Amino acid sequence: MKFFLDTANIDQIKEAQDLGVIDGVTTNPSLMAKEGIKGTENILKHYVDICNIVDGDVSAEVISTDFEGMIEEGEKLASLHAQIVVKIPVIKEGIKAIKYLTSKGIRTNCTLVFTVGQALLAAKAGATYVSPFVGRLDDISHDGMELIAQIVDMFNYYGLKTQVLAASIRNTMHINKCIELGADVATCPLEPILGLLNHPLTDSGLKKFLDDYNKLNG
Ligand code: E4P
């Protein structure tokens, strides 16, 4: 399973890239705003900066909601860098835009997916990735992981090539569940990924090794 870092924060992206654990980055307009990136030129430059740090796909989201606007923005974003994947919301105009951009060889990430039906329409339009939002479903007392399971099964059943990019991943257990269910990618901040390293037997085992070494050599 691939890990994408879900942030527009350059320091976090550099830290994760240096650790060698990430395969790409996802952003959205809220994450860009959180970093104070404003103005079209600055936003486009920020995407290029991210691409120059990571080896892998970088999702850049359109802000238009009409077909013409989305394809114009999508083509501009895709021309910035070969690693850019255009992120499009799963609305009617978005599905049309995904179909169009796919026909032009531009890769897409269909975002804000909350049902199996939305994932199917995105896949039929040719999306490279679909992004079901796990944490936001959990927030309203729905089982976000159940949606990942259903989409993975559905794509396997119909032989659809679209990758399941589990988004809105908030904790390490979410990641463990994604691995179990066979999600293609999980996107989240660095913290839950580092949580995978935690085990008390690793800590106690390492302490004993070092204590035993130091008894003779210390
Ligand atoms: C996905 O691509 C989104 O950027 C993101 O995962 C949303 O996560 P949130 O629900 O924690 O904001």
PDB file of C-alpha atoms and ligand atoms in Angstrom:
ATOM      1  CA  MET A   1       0.000   0.000   0.000  1.00  0.00           C
ATOM      2  CA  LYS A   2       1.202   3.467  -0.901  1.00  0.00           C
ATOM      3  CA  PHE A   3       1.249   6.417   1.514  1.00  0.00           C
ATOM      4  CA  PHE A   4       0.445   9.920   0.399  1.00  0.00           C
ATOM      5  CA  LEU A   5       1.000  12.809   2.791  1.00  0.00           C
ATOM      6  CA  ASP A   6      -2.183  14.862   3.198  1.00  0.00           C
ATOM      7  CA  THR A   7      -0.749  18.337   3.665  1.00  0.00           C
ATOM      8  CA  ALA A   8       0.518  21.418   1.872  1.00  0.00           C
ATOM      9  CA  ASN A   9       3.110  22.044   4.585  1.00  0.00           C
ATOM     10  CA  ILE A  10       6.560  22.059   2.987  1.00  0.00           C
ATOM     11  CA  ASP A  11       8.446  21.176   6.197  1.00  0.00           C
ATOM     12  CA  GLN A  12       6.253  18.121   6.839  1.00  0.00           C
ATOM     13  CA  ILE A  13       6.598  17.018   3.227  1.00  0.00           C
ATOM     14  CA  LYS A  14      10.399  17.344   3.411  1.00  0.00           C
ATOM     15  CA  GLU A  15      10.497  15.419   6.711  1.00  0.00           C
ATOM     16  CA  ALA A  16       8.386  12.568   5.306  1.00  0.00           C
ATOM     17  CA  GLN A  17      10.332  12.496   2.054  1.00  0.00           C
ATOM     18  CA  ASP A  18      13.627  12.330   4.003  1.00  0.00           C
ATOM     19  CA  LEU A  19      12.269   9.383   6.004  1.00  0.00           C
ATOM     20  CA  GLY A  20      11.583   7.642   2.703  1.00  0.00           C
ATOM     21  CA  VAL A  21       8.052   6.605   3.610  1.00  0.00           C
ATOM     22  CA  ILE A  22       5.830   8.569   1.261  1.00  0.00           C
ATOM     23  CA  ASP A  23       4.783   7.921  -2.311  1.00  0.00           C
ATOM     24  CA  GLY A  24       3.049  11.217  -3.029  1.00  0.00           C
ATOM     25  CA  VAL A  25       1.069  14.131  -1.614  1.00  0.00           C
ATOM     26  CA  THR A  26      -2.590  15.154  -1.574  1.00  0.00           C
ATOM     27  CA  THR A  27      -3.713  18.719  -1.035  1.00  0.00           C
ATOM     28  CA  ASN A  28      -7.049  20.485  -1.034  1.00  0.00           C
ATOM     29  CA  PRO A  29      -8.081  24.164  -0.900  1.00  0.00           C
ATOM     30  CA  SER A  30      -8.452  24.000   2.909  1.00  0.00           C
ATOM     31  CA  LEU A  31      -4.934  22.607   3.342  1.00  0.00           C
ATOM     32  CA  MET A  32      -3.512  25.305   1.028  1.00  0.00           C
ATOM     33  CA  ALA A  33      -5.370  27.996   2.991  1.00  0.00           C
ATOM     34  CA  LYS A  34      -4.021  26.539   6.264  1.00  0.00           C
ATOM     35  CA  GLU A  35      -0.494  27.256   4.977  1.00  0.00           C
ATOM     36  CA  GLY A  36      -1.531  30.805   3.990  1.00  0.00           C
ATOM     37  CA  ILE A  37      -0.940  30.166   0.278  1.00  0.00           C
ATOM     38  CA  LYS A  38      -3.117  32.632  -1.634  1.00  0.00           C
ATOM     39  CA  GLY A  39      -3.290  34.056  -5.156  1.00  0.00           C
ATOM     40  CA  THR A  40      -3.265  31.880  -8.283  1.00  0.00           C
ATOM     41  CA  GLU A  41       0.434  32.341  -9.069  1.00  0.00           C
ATOM     42  CA  ASN A  42       1.498  31.483  -5.500  1.00  0.00           C
ATOM     43  CA  ILE A  43      -0.793  28.471  -5.422  1.00  0.00           C
ATOM     44  CA  LEU A  44       0.581  27.131  -8.733  1.00  0.00           C
ATOM     45  CA  LYS A  45       4.156  27.744  -7.580  1.00  0.00           C
ATOM     46  CA  HIS A  46       3.438  25.886  -4.331  1.00  0.00           C
ATOM     47  CA  TYR A  47       2.314  22.810  -6.285  1.00  0.00           C
ATOM     48  CA  VAL A  48       5.536  22.887  -8.290  1.00  0.00           C
ATOM     49  CA  ASP A  49       7.569  23.253  -5.072  1.00  0.00           C
ATOM     50  CA  ILE A  50       5.838  20.163  -3.652  1.00  0.00           C
ATOM     51  CA  CYS A  51       6.487  18.193  -6.862  1.00  0.00           C
ATOM     52  CA  ASN A  52      10.160  19.099  -6.638  1.00  0.00           C
ATOM     53  CA  ILE A  53      10.385  17.600  -3.129  1.00  0.00           C
ATOM     54  CA  VAL A  54       8.482  14.307  -3.447  1.00  0.00           C
ATOM     55  CA  ASP A  55       8.913  11.381  -5.797  1.00  0.00           C
ATOM     56  CA  GLY A  56       5.331  10.582  -6.733  1.00  0.00           C
ATOM     57  CA  ASP A  57       1.885  11.892  -7.508  1.00  0.00           C
ATOM     58  CA  VAL A  58       0.768  15.262  -6.177  1.00  0.00           C
ATOM     59  CA  SER A  59      -2.980  15.928  -6.162  1.00  0.00           C
ATOM     60  CA  ALA A  60      -3.936  19.533  -6.932  1.00  0.00           C
ATOM     61  CA  GLU A  61      -7.624  20.395  -6.619  1.00  0.00           C
ATOM     62  CA  VAL A  62      -9.697  22.535  -8.975  1.00  0.00           C
ATOM     63  CA  ILE A  63     -11.926  25.201  -7.464  1.00  0.00           C
ATOM     64  CA  SER A  64     -14.338  25.537 -10.407  1.00  0.00           C
ATOM     65  CA  THR A  65     -17.612  23.618 -10.257  1.00  0.00           C
ATOM     66  CA  ASP A  66     -18.620  23.906 -13.937  1.00  0.00           C
ATOM     67  CA  PHE A  67     -17.291  21.655 -16.725  1.00  0.00           C
ATOM     68  CA  GLU A  68     -15.455  24.386 -18.712  1.00  0.00           C
ATOM     69  CA  GLY A  69     -13.848  25.839 -15.603  1.00  0.00           C
ATOM     70  CA  MET A  70     -12.741  22.444 -14.333  1.00  0.00           C
ATOM     71  CA  ILE A  71     -11.129  21.369 -17.603  1.00  0.00           C
ATOM     72  CA  GLU A  72      -9.416  24.749 -18.048  1.00  0.00           C
ATOM     73  CA  GLU A  73      -8.024  24.574 -14.528  1.00  0.00           C
ATOM     74  CA  GLY A  74      -7.245  20.869 -14.878  1.00  0.00           C
ATOM     75  CA  GLU A  75      -5.225  21.371 -18.057  1.00  0.00           C
ATOM     76  CA  LYS A  76      -3.318  24.253 -16.467  1.00  0.00           C
ATOM     77  CA  LEU A  77      -2.555  22.251 -13.310  1.00  0.00           C
ATOM     78  CA  ALA A  78      -1.472  19.194 -15.313  1.00  0.00           C
ATOM     79  CA  SER A  79       0.877  21.321 -17.433  1.00  0.00           C
ATOM     80  CA  LEU A  80       2.734  22.476 -14.310  1.00  0.00           C
ATOM     81  CA  HIS A  81       4.529  19.179 -13.677  1.00  0.00           C
ATOM     82  CA  ALA A  82       4.368  15.522 -14.780  1.00  0.00           C
ATOM     83  CA  GLN A  83       3.617  14.462 -11.190  1.00  0.00           C
ATOM     84  CA  ILE A  84       0.405  16.493 -10.922  1.00  0.00           C
ATOM     85  CA  VAL A  85      -2.893  14.596 -10.605  1.00  0.00           C
ATOM     86  CA  VAL A  86      -5.952  16.816 -11.014  1.00  0.00           C
ATOM     87  CA  LYS A  87      -8.372  16.533  -8.124  1.00  0.00           C
ATOM     88  CA  ILE A  88     -12.026  16.876  -9.116  1.00  0.00           C
ATOM     89  CA  PRO A  89     -15.145  16.710  -6.909  1.00  0.00           C
ATOM     90  CA  VAL A  90     -17.627  13.911  -7.538  1.00  0.00           C
ATOM     91  CA  ILE A  91     -20.431  16.079  -8.939  1.00  0.00           C
ATOM     92  CA  LYS A  92     -22.151  15.783 -12.322  1.00  0.00           C
ATOM     93  CA  GLU A  93     -19.880  18.339 -14.024  1.00  0.00           C
ATOM     94  CA  GLY A  94     -16.903  16.737 -12.314  1.00  0.00           C
ATOM     95  CA  ILE A  95     -17.633  13.321 -13.804  1.00  0.00           C
ATOM     96  CA  LYS A  96     -17.792  14.917 -17.273  1.00  0.00           C
ATOM     97  CA  ALA A  97     -14.506  16.710 -16.579  1.00  0.00           C
ATOM     98  CA  ILE A  98     -12.834  13.465 -15.445  1.00  0.00           C
ATOM     99  CA  LYS A  99     -13.962  11.767 -18.648  1.00  0.00           C
ATOM    100  CA  TYR A 100     -12.621  14.653 -20.750  1.00  0.00           C
ATOM    101  CA  LEU A 101      -9.293  14.984 -18.911  1.00  0.00           C
ATOM    102  CA  THR A 102      -8.783  11.196 -19.040  1.00  0.00           C
ATOM    103  CA  SER A 103      -9.283  11.293 -22.826  1.00  0.00           C
ATOM    104  CA  LYS A 104      -6.488  13.897 -22.956  1.00  0.00           C
ATOM    105  CA  GLY A 105      -4.145  11.651 -20.954  1.00  0.00           C
ATOM    106  CA  ILE A 106      -4.464  13.751 -17.789  1.00  0.00           C
ATOM    107  CA  ARG A 107      -4.653  11.792 -14.532  1.00  0.00           C
ATOM    108  CA  THR A 108      -7.404  12.572 -12.034  1.00  0.00           C
ATOM    109  CA  ASN A 109      -8.295  12.011  -8.388  1.00  0.00           C
ATOM    110  CA  CYS A 110     -12.052  12.078  -7.796  1.00  0.00           C
ATOM    111  CA  THR A 111     -12.591  13.582  -4.366  1.00  0.00           C
ATOM    112  CA  LEU A 112     -15.336  13.895  -1.728  1.00  0.00           C
ATOM    113  CA  VAL A 113     -16.521  10.325  -2.339  1.00  0.00           C
ATOM    114  CA  PHE A 114     -18.949   9.044   0.310  1.00  0.00           C
ATOM    115  CA  THR A 115     -20.815   6.218  -1.472  1.00  0.00           C
ATOM    116  CA  VAL A 116     -20.060   3.159  -3.608  1.00  0.00           C
ATOM    117  CA  GLY A 117     -22.212   4.617  -6.389  1.00  0.00           C
ATOM    118  CA  GLN A 118     -20.101   7.778  -6.545  1.00  0.00           C
ATOM    119  CA  ALA A 119     -16.953   5.624  -6.729  1.00  0.00           C
ATOM    120  CA  LEU A 120     -18.421   3.575  -9.586  1.00  0.00           C
ATOM    121  CA  LEU A 121     -19.292   6.683 -11.631  1.00  0.00           C
ATOM    122  CA  ALA A 122     -15.802   8.112 -11.084  1.00  0.00           C
ATOM    123  CA  ALA A 123     -14.200   4.831 -12.154  1.00  0.00           C
ATOM    124  CA  LYS A 124     -16.394   4.582 -15.256  1.00  0.00           C
ATOM    125  CA  ALA A 125     -15.325   8.124 -16.207  1.00  0.00           C
ATOM    126  CA  GLY A 126     -11.714   6.922 -16.021  1.00  0.00           C
ATOM    127  CA  ALA A 127     -10.479   8.437 -12.740  1.00  0.00           C
ATOM    128  CA  THR A 128      -6.958   7.358 -11.789  1.00  0.00           C
ATOM    129  CA  TYR A 129      -7.912   7.490  -8.091  1.00  0.00           C
ATOM    130  CA  VAL A 130     -11.111   7.775  -6.073  1.00  0.00           C
ATOM    131  CA  SER A 131     -10.894   9.350  -2.637  1.00  0.00           C
ATOM    132  CA  PRO A 132     -13.456   8.019  -0.132  1.00  0.00           C
ATOM    133  CA  PHE A 133     -13.315  10.151   3.050  1.00  0.00           C
ATOM    134  CA  VAL A 134     -13.100   7.748   5.975  1.00  0.00           C
ATOM    135  CA  GLY A 135     -12.762  10.142   8.926  1.00  0.00           C
ATOM    136  CA  ARG A 136     -15.583  12.412   7.828  1.00  0.00           C
ATOM    137  CA  LEU A 137     -17.952   9.425   7.692  1.00  0.00           C
ATOM    138  CA  ASP A 138     -16.797   8.311  11.144  1.00  0.00           C
ATOM    139  CA  ASP A 139     -17.497  11.889  12.315  1.00  0.00           C
ATOM    140  CA  ILE A 140     -21.195  11.432  11.525  1.00  0.00           C
ATOM    141  CA  SER A 141     -21.407   7.937  13.044  1.00  0.00           C
ATOM    142  CA  HIS A 142     -21.056   6.031   9.763  1.00  0.00           C
ATOM    143  CA  ASP A 143     -18.385   3.365   9.356  1.00  0.00           C
ATOM    144  CA  GLY A 144     -15.862   4.960   6.988  1.00  0.00           C
ATOM    145  CA  MET A 145     -13.869   1.753   6.708  1.00  0.00           C
ATOM    146  CA  GLU A 146     -16.941  -0.147   5.568  1.00  0.00           C
ATOM    147  CA  LEU A 147     -17.021   2.167   2.542  1.00  0.00           C
ATOM    148  CA  ILE A 148     -13.368   1.347   1.741  1.00  0.00           C
ATOM    149  CA  ALA A 149     -14.185  -2.379   1.942  1.00  0.00           C
ATOM    150  CA  GLN A 150     -17.196  -1.987  -0.357  1.00  0.00           C
ATOM    151  CA  ILE A 151     -15.293   0.030  -2.982  1.00  0.00           C
ATOM    152  CA  VAL A 152     -12.277  -2.323  -2.966  1.00  0.00           C
ATOM    153  CA  ASP A 153     -14.620  -5.303  -3.428  1.00  0.00           C
ATOM    154  CA  MET A 154     -16.631  -3.552  -6.157  1.00  0.00           C
ATOM    155  CA  PHE A 155     -13.516  -2.556  -8.141  1.00  0.00           C
ATOM    156  CA  ASN A 156     -12.155  -6.095  -7.853  1.00  0.00           C
ATOM    157  CA  TYR A 157     -15.503  -7.636  -8.821  1.00  0.00           C
ATOM    158  CA  TYR A 158     -15.816  -5.534 -11.992  1.00  0.00           C
ATOM    159  CA  GLY A 159     -12.090  -5.441 -12.769  1.00  0.00           C
ATOM    160  CA  LEU A 160     -11.953  -1.628 -12.599  1.00  0.00           C
ATOM    161  CA  LYS A 161      -8.442  -0.172 -12.711  1.00  0.00           C
ATOM    162  CA  THR A 162      -9.146   2.975 -10.646  1.00  0.00           C
ATOM    163  CA  GLN A 163      -7.115   3.002  -7.421  1.00  0.00           C
ATOM    164  CA  VAL A 164      -8.774   3.337  -4.029  1.00  0.00           C
ATOM    165  CA  LEU A 165      -7.131   6.253  -2.228  1.00  0.00           C
ATOM    166  CA  ALA A 166      -8.419   6.126   1.338  1.00  0.00           C
ATOM    167  CA  ALA A 167      -8.648   9.780   2.415  1.00  0.00           C
ATOM    168  CA  SER A 168      -9.497  11.619   5.613  1.00  0.00           C
ATOM    169  CA  ILE A 169      -7.369   9.036   7.437  1.00  0.00           C
ATOM    170  CA  ARG A 170      -6.955  10.301  10.978  1.00  0.00           C
ATOM    171  CA  ASN A 171      -5.192   7.599  13.016  1.00  0.00           C
ATOM    172  CA  THR A 172      -2.962   4.546  12.925  1.00  0.00           C
ATOM    173  CA  MET A 173      -5.837   2.075  13.292  1.00  0.00           C
ATOM    174  CA  HIS A 174      -7.370   3.567  10.137  1.00  0.00           C
ATOM    175  CA  ILE A 175      -4.100   2.750   8.354  1.00  0.00           C
ATOM    176  CA  ASN A 176      -4.006  -0.808   9.717  1.00  0.00           C
ATOM    177  CA  LYS A 177      -7.548  -1.342   8.500  1.00  0.00           C
ATOM    178  CA  CYS A 178      -6.677   0.059   5.048  1.00  0.00           C
ATOM    179  CA  ILE A 179      -3.834  -2.483   4.796  1.00  0.00           C
ATOM    180  CA  GLU A 180      -6.197  -5.295   5.809  1.00  0.00           C
ATOM    181  CA  LEU A 181      -8.841  -4.226   3.275  1.00  0.00           C
ATOM    182  CA  GLY A 182      -6.420  -3.804   0.376  1.00  0.00           C
ATOM    183  CA  ALA A 183      -6.746  -0.055  -0.239  1.00  0.00           C
ATOM    184  CA  ASP A 184      -4.210   1.036  -2.869  1.00  0.00           C
ATOM    185  CA  VAL A 185      -3.233   4.235  -1.046  1.00  0.00           C
ATOM    186  CA  ALA A 186      -3.852   5.883   2.324  1.00  0.00           C
ATOM    187  CA  THR A 187      -3.436   9.643   2.628  1.00  0.00           C
ATOM    188  CA  CYS A 188      -2.917  11.267   6.016  1.00  0.00           C
ATOM    189  CA  PRO A 189      -0.551  13.468   8.040  1.00  0.00           C
ATOM    190  CA  LEU A 190       2.837  11.985   9.051  1.00  0.00           C
ATOM    191  CA  GLU A 191       1.819  11.310  12.677  1.00  0.00           C
ATOM    192  CA  PRO A 192      -0.499   8.302  12.059  1.00  0.00           C
ATOM    193  CA  ILE A 193       2.128   6.770   9.734  1.00  0.00           C
ATOM    194  CA  LEU A 194       4.786   7.054  12.453  1.00  0.00           C
ATOM    195  CA  GLY A 195       2.300   5.419  14.825  1.00  0.00           C
ATOM    196  CA  LEU A 196       2.863   2.177  12.889  1.00  0.00           C
ATOM    197  CA  LEU A 197       6.305   1.984  14.512  1.00  0.00           C
ATOM    198  CA  ASN A 198       4.972   1.888  18.063  1.00  0.00           C
ATOM    199  CA  HIS A 199       5.206  -1.411  19.930  1.00  0.00           C
ATOM    200  CA  PRO A 200       6.098  -1.934  23.614  1.00  0.00           C
ATOM    201  CA  LEU A 201       8.019  -5.141  22.799  1.00  0.00           C
ATOM    202  CA  THR A 202      10.185  -3.189  20.352  1.00  0.00           C
ATOM    203  CA  ASP A 203      10.917  -0.619  23.080  1.00  0.00           C
ATOM    204  CA  SER A 204      11.609  -3.189  25.835  1.00  0.00           C
ATOM    205  CA  GLY A 205      13.587  -5.408  23.438  1.00  0.00           C
ATOM    206  CA  LEU A 206      15.789  -2.529  22.353  1.00  0.00           C
ATOM    207  CA  LYS A 207      16.324  -1.440  25.959  1.00  0.00           C
ATOM    208  CA  LYS A 208      17.442  -4.956  26.931  1.00  0.00           C
ATOM    209  CA  PHE A 209      19.850  -5.209  23.979  1.00  0.00           C
ATOM    210  CA  LEU A 210      21.448  -1.882  24.909  1.00  0.00           C
ATOM    211  CA  ASP A 211      21.530  -2.701  28.657  1.00  0.00           C
ATOM    212  CA  ASP A 212      23.250  -6.036  27.975  1.00  0.00           C
ATOM    213  CA  TYR A 213      25.775  -4.344  25.681  1.00  0.00           C
ATOM    214  CA  ASN A 214      26.493  -1.645  28.241  1.00  0.00           C
ATOM    215  CA  LYS A 215      26.955  -4.176  31.079  1.00  0.00           C
ATOM    216  CA  LEU A 216      30.077  -5.450  29.338  1.00  0.00           C
ATOM    217  CA  ASN A 217      31.152  -2.435  27.340  1.00  0.00           C
ATOM    218  CA  GLY A 218      29.716   0.519  29.230  1.00  0.00           C
TER     219      GLY A 218
HETATM  220  C1  E4P B   1      -8.207  14.075   0.799  1.00  0.00           C
HETATM  221  O1  E4P B   1      -7.590  14.127  -0.218  1.00  0.00           O
HETATM  222  C2  E4P B   1      -8.474  15.196   1.702  1.00  0.00           C
HETATM  223  O2  E4P B   1      -7.501  16.184   1.453  1.00  0.00           O
HETATM  224  C3  E4P B   1      -8.347  14.842   3.152  1.00  0.00           C
HETATM  225  O3  E4P B   1      -7.927  13.521   3.338  1.00  0.00           O
HETATM  226  C4  E4P B   1      -9.472  15.278   3.991  1.00  0.00           C
HETATM  227  O4  E4P B   1      -9.186  14.937   5.334  1.00  0.00           O
HETATM  228  P1  E4P B   1      -9.965  15.592   6.554  1.00  0.00           P
HETATM  229  O5  E4P B   1     -11.338  15.005   6.599  1.00  0.00           O
HETATM  230  O6  E4P B   1      -9.148  15.202   7.755  1.00  0.00           O
HETATM  231  O7  E4P B   1      -9.995  17.077   6.304  1.00  0.00           O
END
